[in-house]
Coordinates of C-alpha atoms and ligand atoms in Angstrom, one line a residue:
M1 CA 55.2 -29.2 34.4
T2 CA 57.9 -28.6 32.1
N3 CA 58.2 -25.3 30.4
T4 CA 58.9 -25.2 26.5
L5 CA 59.4 -21.9 24.5
L6 CA 60.3 -22.0 21.2
I7 CA 62.1 -18.7 19.8
L8 CA 62.2 -17.2 16.5
P9 CA 64.0 -14.6 16.0
G10 CA 63.5 -13.5 12.3
D11 CA 65.2 -10.7 10.2
G12 CA 66.8 -7.5 11.0
I13 CA 66.5 -6.6 14.6
G14 CA 64.7 -9.7 15.5
P15 CA 68.2 -11.7 16.6
E16 CA 69.4 -8.4 18.4
V17 CA 66.6 -7.8 20.5
M18 CA 66.1 -11.6 21.3
A19 CA 69.6 -12.0 22.4
E20 CA 68.9 -9.7 25.3
V21 CA 65.6 -11.7 25.9
R22 CA 68.1 -14.8 26.2
K23 CA 69.7 -12.8 28.9
I24 CA 66.6 -12.5 30.9
I25 CA 65.1 -16.0 30.5
D26 CA 68.9 -17.2 31.7
W27 CA 68.3 -15.0 34.7
F28 CA 65.2 -16.4 35.7
G29 CA 66.2 -19.9 35.5
A30 CA 69.6 -18.8 37.3
K31 CA 67.9 -17.0 39.9
R32 CA 64.6 -17.5 40.4
G33 CA 64.7 -21.5 39.3
I34 CA 62.0 -21.0 36.8
T35 CA 63.5 -22.9 33.9
F36 CA 62.5 -23.3 30.0
E37 CA 63.2 -25.9 27.8
V38 CA 64.1 -23.4 24.7
S39 CA 64.7 -24.0 21.2
E40 CA 65.4 -21.9 18.5
D41 CA 64.6 -21.7 14.6
L42 CA 64.4 -19.7 11.7
V43 CA 61.5 -17.6 10.5
G44 CA 60.6 -15.4 7.6
G45 CA 63.9 -14.3 5.5
A46 CA 66.3 -15.9 7.5
A47 CA 64.4 -19.0 6.6
Y48 CA 63.7 -18.0 2.9
D49 CA 67.7 -17.8 2.9
K50 CA 68.0 -21.5 4.1
H51 CA 65.0 -23.4 3.4
G52 CA 63.3 -21.5 0.7
T53 CA 60.3 -21.1 2.5
P54 CA 59.7 -18.3 5.1
L55 CA 58.1 -21.5 7.4
T56 CA 59.6 -24.9 7.2
D57 CA 56.9 -27.5 8.1
A58 CA 59.0 -28.9 10.4
T59 CA 59.0 -25.4 12.6
M60 CA 55.2 -25.4 11.9
A61 CA 55.1 -28.7 13.7
K62 CA 57.3 -27.7 16.7
A63 CA 55.3 -24.4 17.1
Q64 CA 52.2 -26.6 17.7
E65 CA 53.9 -28.3 20.3
V66 CA 55.5 -26.0 22.6
D67 CA 54.1 -23.8 25.5
A68 CA 54.7 -20.5 23.7
V69 CA 56.5 -19.3 20.7
L70 CA 58.5 -16.0 21.2
L71 CA 59.2 -14.4 18.0
G72 CA 61.5 -11.2 17.3
A73 CA 60.1 -9.5 13.6
V74 CA 60.0 -10.7 10.1
G75 CA 60.9 -8.8 6.5
G76 CA 63.2 -6.7 5.0
P77 CA 64.0 -4.9 1.7
K78 CA 65.8 -8.1 0.5
Y79 CA 62.7 -9.9 0.5
D80 CA 60.5 -7.0 -0.8
K81 CA 60.6 -8.3 -4.3
L82 CA 59.6 -12.2 -3.4
D83 CA 56.5 -13.2 -4.9
F84 CA 53.7 -13.0 -2.4
S85 CA 53.4 -16.6 -1.3
V86 CA 57.3 -17.2 -0.1
K87 CA 57.4 -13.4 1.4
P88 CA 58.3 -13.0 5.0
E89 CA 55.4 -12.2 6.2
R90 CA 53.6 -15.3 5.2
G91 CA 55.7 -17.3 7.9
L92 CA 54.1 -15.1 10.2
L93 CA 50.6 -15.5 9.0
R94 CA 51.0 -19.3 8.8
L95 CA 51.5 -19.5 12.5
R96 CA 48.6 -17.3 13.5
K97 CA 46.4 -19.3 11.2
E98 CA 47.4 -23.2 12.0
M99 CA 47.7 -22.4 15.6
D100 CA 44.2 -20.4 15.8
L101 CA 45.4 -17.5 17.6
Y102 CA 42.0 -15.7 17.6
A103 CA 42.8 -13.5 20.9
N104 CA 45.2 -10.5 20.1
L105 CA 46.2 -9.3 23.5
R106 CA 47.9 -5.6 23.0
P107 CA 48.4 -3.7 26.2
A108 CA 49.0 -0.1 26.3
Q109 CA 50.9 0.4 29.4
C110 CA 52.7 4.3 29.8
F111 CA 55.8 4.1 32.4
D112 CA 55.6 7.0 34.2
A113 CA 59.3 8.1 33.2
L114 CA 58.3 8.0 29.3
A115 CA 55.0 9.9 29.5
D116 CA 56.3 13.0 27.9
F117 CA 56.5 10.9 25.0
S118 CA 52.8 10.9 24.6
S119 CA 51.3 13.5 21.9
L120 CA 48.9 13.8 24.7
K121 CA 48.8 15.6 27.8
R122 CA 51.1 13.8 30.8
D123 CA 48.2 13.3 33.1
V124 CA 46.2 12.3 30.6
V125 CA 48.1 9.3 30.0
A126 CA 50.9 8.5 33.0
G127 CA 49.9 5.4 34.8
L128 CA 47.7 4.0 31.9
D129 CA 47.5 0.7 31.7
I130 CA 44.6 -0.8 29.5
M131 CA 44.2 -4.0 27.4
I132 CA 42.8 -4.7 23.8
V133 CA 41.9 -7.8 22.8
R134 CA 40.9 -8.0 19.1
E135 CA 39.7 -10.8 17.2
L136 CA 42.4 -12.1 14.9
T137 CA 40.9 -15.1 12.5
S138 CA 37.9 -13.7 11.6
G139 CA 35.7 -10.8 10.7
V140 CA 36.1 -8.6 7.1
Y141 CA 40.0 -9.3 6.6
F142 CA 38.7 -12.9 6.1
G143 CA 34.9 -12.9 5.0
E144 CA 33.7 -14.3 1.8
P145 CA 32.7 -13.2 -0.4
R146 CA 36.0 -10.5 -1.3
G147 CA 37.7 -9.0 -4.7
I148 CA 37.2 -6.8 -7.1
I149 CA 34.8 -7.5 -9.7
K150 CA 33.3 -5.8 -13.1
E151 CA 30.1 -4.5 -12.8
G152 CA 28.9 -2.5 -15.8
N153 CA 31.6 0.0 -16.7
E154 CA 32.9 -0.1 -13.3
R155 CA 34.8 -2.3 -11.1
V156 CA 33.5 -2.6 -7.4
G157 CA 35.9 -3.7 -4.3
I158 CA 34.1 -6.2 -2.0
N159 CA 34.5 -7.3 1.4
T160 CA 32.4 -9.2 3.7
Q161 CA 32.3 -9.0 7.4
R162 CA 30.9 -12.0 9.3
Y163 CA 31.2 -13.2 12.6
T164 CA 29.9 -16.5 14.1
E165 CA 28.5 -16.7 17.7
S166 CA 31.1 -19.0 18.8
E167 CA 33.9 -16.9 17.4
I168 CA 32.5 -14.0 19.6
A169 CA 32.1 -16.4 22.3
R170 CA 35.6 -17.4 22.7
V171 CA 36.9 -14.0 22.0
A172 CA 34.9 -12.6 25.1
R173 CA 35.7 -15.0 26.8
S174 CA 39.3 -14.3 26.3
A175 CA 38.7 -10.5 27.0
F176 CA 36.5 -11.4 30.6
E177 CA 39.0 -13.9 31.8
L178 CA 41.7 -11.3 31.3
A179 CA 39.6 -8.5 33.3
K180 CA 39.3 -11.2 36.3
R181 CA 43.2 -10.7 36.8
R182 CA 43.4 -7.2 36.3
G183 CA 40.6 -4.0 36.6
N184 CA 37.6 -6.7 36.4
K185 CA 36.1 -4.3 33.5
V186 CA 35.2 -5.2 30.0
C187 CA 34.2 -2.5 27.5
S188 CA 33.0 -4.3 24.4
M189 CA 33.2 -1.9 21.0
E190 CA 31.3 -2.7 17.8
K191 CA 28.8 -0.6 15.4
A192 CA 25.9 -2.1 16.3
N193 CA 24.2 0.9 15.2
V194 CA 24.9 0.2 11.6
M195 CA 26.1 -3.4 11.1
E196 CA 24.2 -6.3 11.6
S197 CA 27.5 -8.0 12.6
G198 CA 28.0 -5.5 15.8
V199 CA 24.6 -6.6 16.8
L200 CA 24.9 -10.0 17.5
W201 CA 28.8 -9.5 18.7
R202 CA 26.8 -7.1 21.1
D203 CA 24.2 -9.9 22.0
V204 CA 26.8 -12.7 22.1
V205 CA 29.1 -10.5 24.3
Q206 CA 25.9 -9.6 26.5
E207 CA 25.5 -13.3 26.7
I208 CA 28.7 -15.0 27.9
H209 CA 29.0 -11.9 30.7
D210 CA 25.2 -13.1 31.9
A211 CA 26.0 -16.7 32.1
E212 CA 29.7 -17.1 33.0
Y213 CA 30.9 -13.6 34.3
P214 CA 28.2 -11.8 35.9
E215 CA 30.8 -10.3 38.4
V216 CA 32.8 -8.7 36.4
E217 CA 31.7 -5.1 34.9
L218 CA 30.6 -5.0 31.5
S219 CA 30.0 -1.9 29.2
H220 CA 29.0 -1.6 25.2
M221 CA 30.6 1.5 23.2
Y222 CA 30.1 2.2 19.3
A223 CA 33.5 2.0 17.9
D224 CA 33.8 5.4 16.7
A225 CA 32.8 6.8 20.3
G226 CA 35.8 4.4 21.6
A227 CA 38.6 5.9 19.6
M228 CA 37.2 9.6 20.8
Q229 CA 37.0 8.2 24.2
L230 CA 40.8 6.5 24.0
T231 CA 42.1 9.7 23.3
R232 CA 40.1 11.8 25.6
A233 CA 40.5 9.8 28.7
P234 CA 42.0 6.6 28.2
K235 CA 42.1 5.7 31.6
Q236 CA 38.4 4.8 32.1
F237 CA 39.3 1.9 30.8
D238 CA 40.7 -1.5 31.5
V239 CA 39.9 -4.2 29.1
I240 CA 38.4 -3.6 25.9
V241 CA 36.9 -6.0 23.2
T242 CA 36.6 -5.8 19.7
D243 CA 36.3 -7.6 16.5
N244 CA 39.2 -7.5 13.8
L245 CA 38.9 -4.4 12.2
F246 CA 38.3 -2.1 14.7
G247 CA 40.9 -3.7 16.9
D248 CA 43.4 -3.0 14.1
L249 CA 42.8 0.6 14.6
L250 CA 42.2 0.6 18.2
S251 CA 44.9 -0.8 19.1
D252 CA 47.4 1.0 17.4
L253 CA 46.0 4.3 17.8
A254 CA 45.8 3.2 21.7
A255 CA 49.8 2.0 21.6
M256 CA 51.0 5.3 20.2
L257 CA 49.5 7.1 23.8
T258 CA 52.3 5.8 25.1
G259 CA 55.4 6.7 23.0
S260 CA 57.6 4.6 21.0
L261 CA 57.4 1.4 18.6
G262 CA 60.2 0.2 20.6
M263 CA 57.9 -0.3 23.7
L264 CA 55.1 -2.8 22.8
P265 CA 54.8 -5.6 23.3
S266 CA 52.2 -8.6 22.3
A267 CA 50.6 -11.7 22.9
S268 CA 48.3 -13.8 20.7
L269 CA 46.2 -16.8 22.1
G270 CA 44.4 -19.5 20.7
A271 CA 42.1 -22.5 22.5
P272 CA 43.9 -24.2 25.6
M273 CA 46.3 -27.1 25.2
A274 CA 46.1 -31.1 26.6
N275 CA 47.9 -29.0 29.5
G276 CA 45.7 -26.2 30.0
R277 CA 48.0 -23.5 28.4
P278 CA 46.6 -21.6 25.8
K279 CA 48.1 -21.4 22.3
A280 CA 50.6 -18.6 22.1
L281 CA 52.6 -16.6 20.1
Y282 CA 54.6 -13.6 21.7
E283 CA 56.0 -10.6 19.8
P284 CA 56.7 -7.0 19.6
V285 CA 54.4 -4.9 17.7
H286 CA 57.6 -3.2 15.7
G287 CA 58.7 -5.1 12.5
S288 CA 62.5 -5.6 11.7
A289 CA 63.3 -2.0 11.4
P290 CA 66.1 -2.7 8.6
D291 CA 67.2 1.2 9.1
I292 CA 68.8 0.2 12.1
A293 CA 69.4 -3.0 12.1
G294 CA 72.9 -4.6 13.4
Q295 CA 73.8 -1.2 14.9
G296 CA 72.9 -2.1 18.5
K297 CA 70.4 1.0 18.3
A298 CA 67.7 -1.4 18.7
N299 CA 65.1 -1.3 21.8
P300 CA 65.1 -4.5 23.4
I301 CA 62.3 -3.2 25.7
A302 CA 59.3 -4.8 23.6
C303 CA 60.6 -8.1 23.1
I304 CA 61.6 -8.4 26.6
L305 CA 57.9 -7.2 27.7
S306 CA 56.9 -9.7 25.6
F307 CA 58.3 -12.5 27.4
A308 CA 56.8 -10.8 30.6
M309 CA 53.9 -11.5 28.9
A310 CA 54.4 -15.2 28.5
L311 CA 55.6 -15.7 31.9
R312 CA 52.1 -14.6 33.1
Y313 CA 49.6 -15.9 30.4
S314 CA 51.2 -19.0 29.3
F315 CA 53.1 -19.8 32.4
D316 CA 50.9 -18.6 35.2
Q317 CA 54.0 -16.4 36.8
G318 CA 52.0 -13.1 36.9
D319 CA 54.2 -11.9 40.1
E320 CA 57.8 -12.8 37.9
A321 CA 56.3 -10.7 35.4
A322 CA 55.4 -8.0 37.4
R323 CA 59.0 -8.2 38.9
L324 CA 60.2 -7.9 35.4
E325 CA 58.2 -4.9 34.1
A326 CA 59.4 -3.3 37.5
A327 CA 62.7 -4.1 36.4
V328 CA 62.3 -2.4 32.9
E329 CA 60.4 0.5 35.0
K330 CA 63.6 1.1 37.3
V331 CA 66.0 1.2 34.1
L332 CA 63.7 4.0 32.8
A333 CA 63.1 5.7 35.5
D334 CA 67.3 5.8 36.0
G335 CA 67.1 7.5 33.1
L336 CA 68.7 4.9 30.5
R337 CA 67.4 5.4 26.8
T338 CA 68.4 3.7 23.9
A339 CA 68.1 6.3 20.8
D340 CA 64.4 5.6 20.5
L341 CA 63.7 6.5 23.5
M342 CA 65.5 10.1 23.8
G343 CA 63.7 12.8 24.0
P344 CA 64.2 16.7 24.5
E345 CA 64.8 15.8 28.4
G346 CA 68.1 14.0 27.4
G347 CA 68.9 10.7 29.4
K348 CA 72.0 8.1 29.2
P349 CA 72.5 6.7 25.9
V350 CA 72.8 2.9 26.0
S351 CA 73.0 0.3 23.1
T352 CA 70.7 -2.7 22.8
Q353 CA 73.0 -4.9 24.8
G354 CA 73.5 -1.8 27.1
M355 CA 69.6 -1.7 27.8
G356 CA 69.6 -5.6 28.2
D357 CA 72.4 -6.0 31.0
A358 CA 71.1 -2.5 33.0
I359 CA 67.4 -4.8 33.3
V360 CA 69.1 -7.6 34.1
A361 CA 71.1 -5.6 36.6
A362 CA 67.6 -4.1 37.8
L363 CA 66.2 -7.7 38.4
D364 CA 69.6 -8.5 40.9
A365 CA 69.1 -5.4 42.7
G366 CA 65.5 -6.3 43.0
L367 CA 65.8 -9.7 44.6
Ligands
NAD401 P1 59.4 -1.4 11.3 O1 58.8 -1.4 13.0 O2 60.6 -2.4 11.4 O3 60.0 0.2 11.7 C1 59.4 2.0 11.9 C2 60.4 2.6 12.5 O4 60.3 2.3 13.7 C3 61.8 2.1 12.1 O5 62.5 4.0 12.2 C4 62.5 1.4 12.8 O6 63.7 2.2 13.3 C5 62.2 1.9 14.5 N1 62.0 0.7 15.2 C6 60.9 -0.3 15.1 N2 61.2 -0.6 15.9 C7 62.0 0.0 16.9 C8 63.0 -0.7 18.2 N3 62.8 -2.1 18.7 N4 63.9 0.2 18.5 C9 64.0 1.2 18.0 N5 63.6 2.1 17.1 C10 62.7 1.1 16.3 O7 58.4 -1.2 10.7 P2 58.6 -1.3 8.8 O8 60.0 0.2 8.8 O9 57.5 -0.2 8.4 O10 58.9 -2.4 8.4 C11 60.3 -2.4 8.0 C12 60.1 -4.3 7.7 O11 59.3 -4.9 8.8 C13 59.4 -4.7 6.9 O12 59.6 -5.6 5.9 C14 57.9 -4.8 7.3 O13 57.3 -5.5 6.2 C15 58.6 -5.7 8.7 N6 57.4 -5.6 9.7 C16 57.1 -6.9 9.8 C17 56.4 -6.9 11.2 C18 56.2 -8.2 11.9 O14 57.5 -8.9 12.2 N7 55.6 -8.3 12.8 C19 56.0 -5.5 11.9 C20 55.8 -4.8 10.8 C21 56.3 -4.3 10.0

């Protein structure tokens, strides 16, 4: 099967970090025989500058056809005053919406060499490897009615938490499938004690488990207790599945257990396509970092690890993803540090390009 990839570098540091991913993609082609049909296009401010829109219909159509989209970052001060409808972020939102990417995968993985970066004690986070699956296309961010209305003399802000059974079932299946490839454990988080949508969430996750994944260990936890447990003893978890709002908070909380924004990848997956691969968008969690753009300071690892996720979840190359993650781990263990990773204990400073080259060298050394 051919592997097709659409690369959308975007704005700010996006093109810089993506250039390093390109080196990795070329390495897998040359040294492992895993080749990709790569096309590249514009998104965000870069697309607005050329076409007057943050995502053209042609780029959207291409995104629907490929096996995976790899995105850098969008946005920047130059575009802050644009009308909401053409802001760079609208390009990203359109991709997520039209590809119907309902499962957002946010790993929180603590590389041993960076354990001292966490605000928690080393032994609490060293070796941490958990995955938060956040429902991304429904819930309180989308529910109707919504708005600010007038009631008597005052304004009332309204949002609606709404989940259908099928929306819960499909994201639950994503979590169980993931758990089967990892530690075989899922913890589902909601607020069934105070929200009806939480009661339904808990019921449906349990039903899907009992009918389709009885071999996976399932537990339920209230989301507030989950936040406490994530900071107290995060290594107790394997896969956490939760709704859009709680997932937004819990995935950011979990991410910070591991240190720098420059290290955090993500994947957003949708329904399987005709070839069996899921609709998929991979992107670093960080933004376009205009404060350091164009200076060779950006850490490319978040984007490189996003490509590792693509290898694992779109191209069924779990072993090769692990090979790439091991190369990243080795470079960090050797003390190489972009500026964002430079802690009190120091390290060998490298540029964006230097980090990419070192990871390629570590891949070579690992053959
Ligand atoms: P940001 O993530 O761009 O930057 C926050 C801080 O982290 C900055 O100091 C930045 O220098 C640093 N940082 C981020 N990524 C880094 C990396 N790879 N290496 C080293 N340091 C890194 O968030 P922000 O400053 O709030 O937003 C900047 C722009 O990015 C805004 O226009 C915002 O809308 C946009 N944004 C886009 C996305 C996205 O594309 N998914 C996400 C968040 C923000």
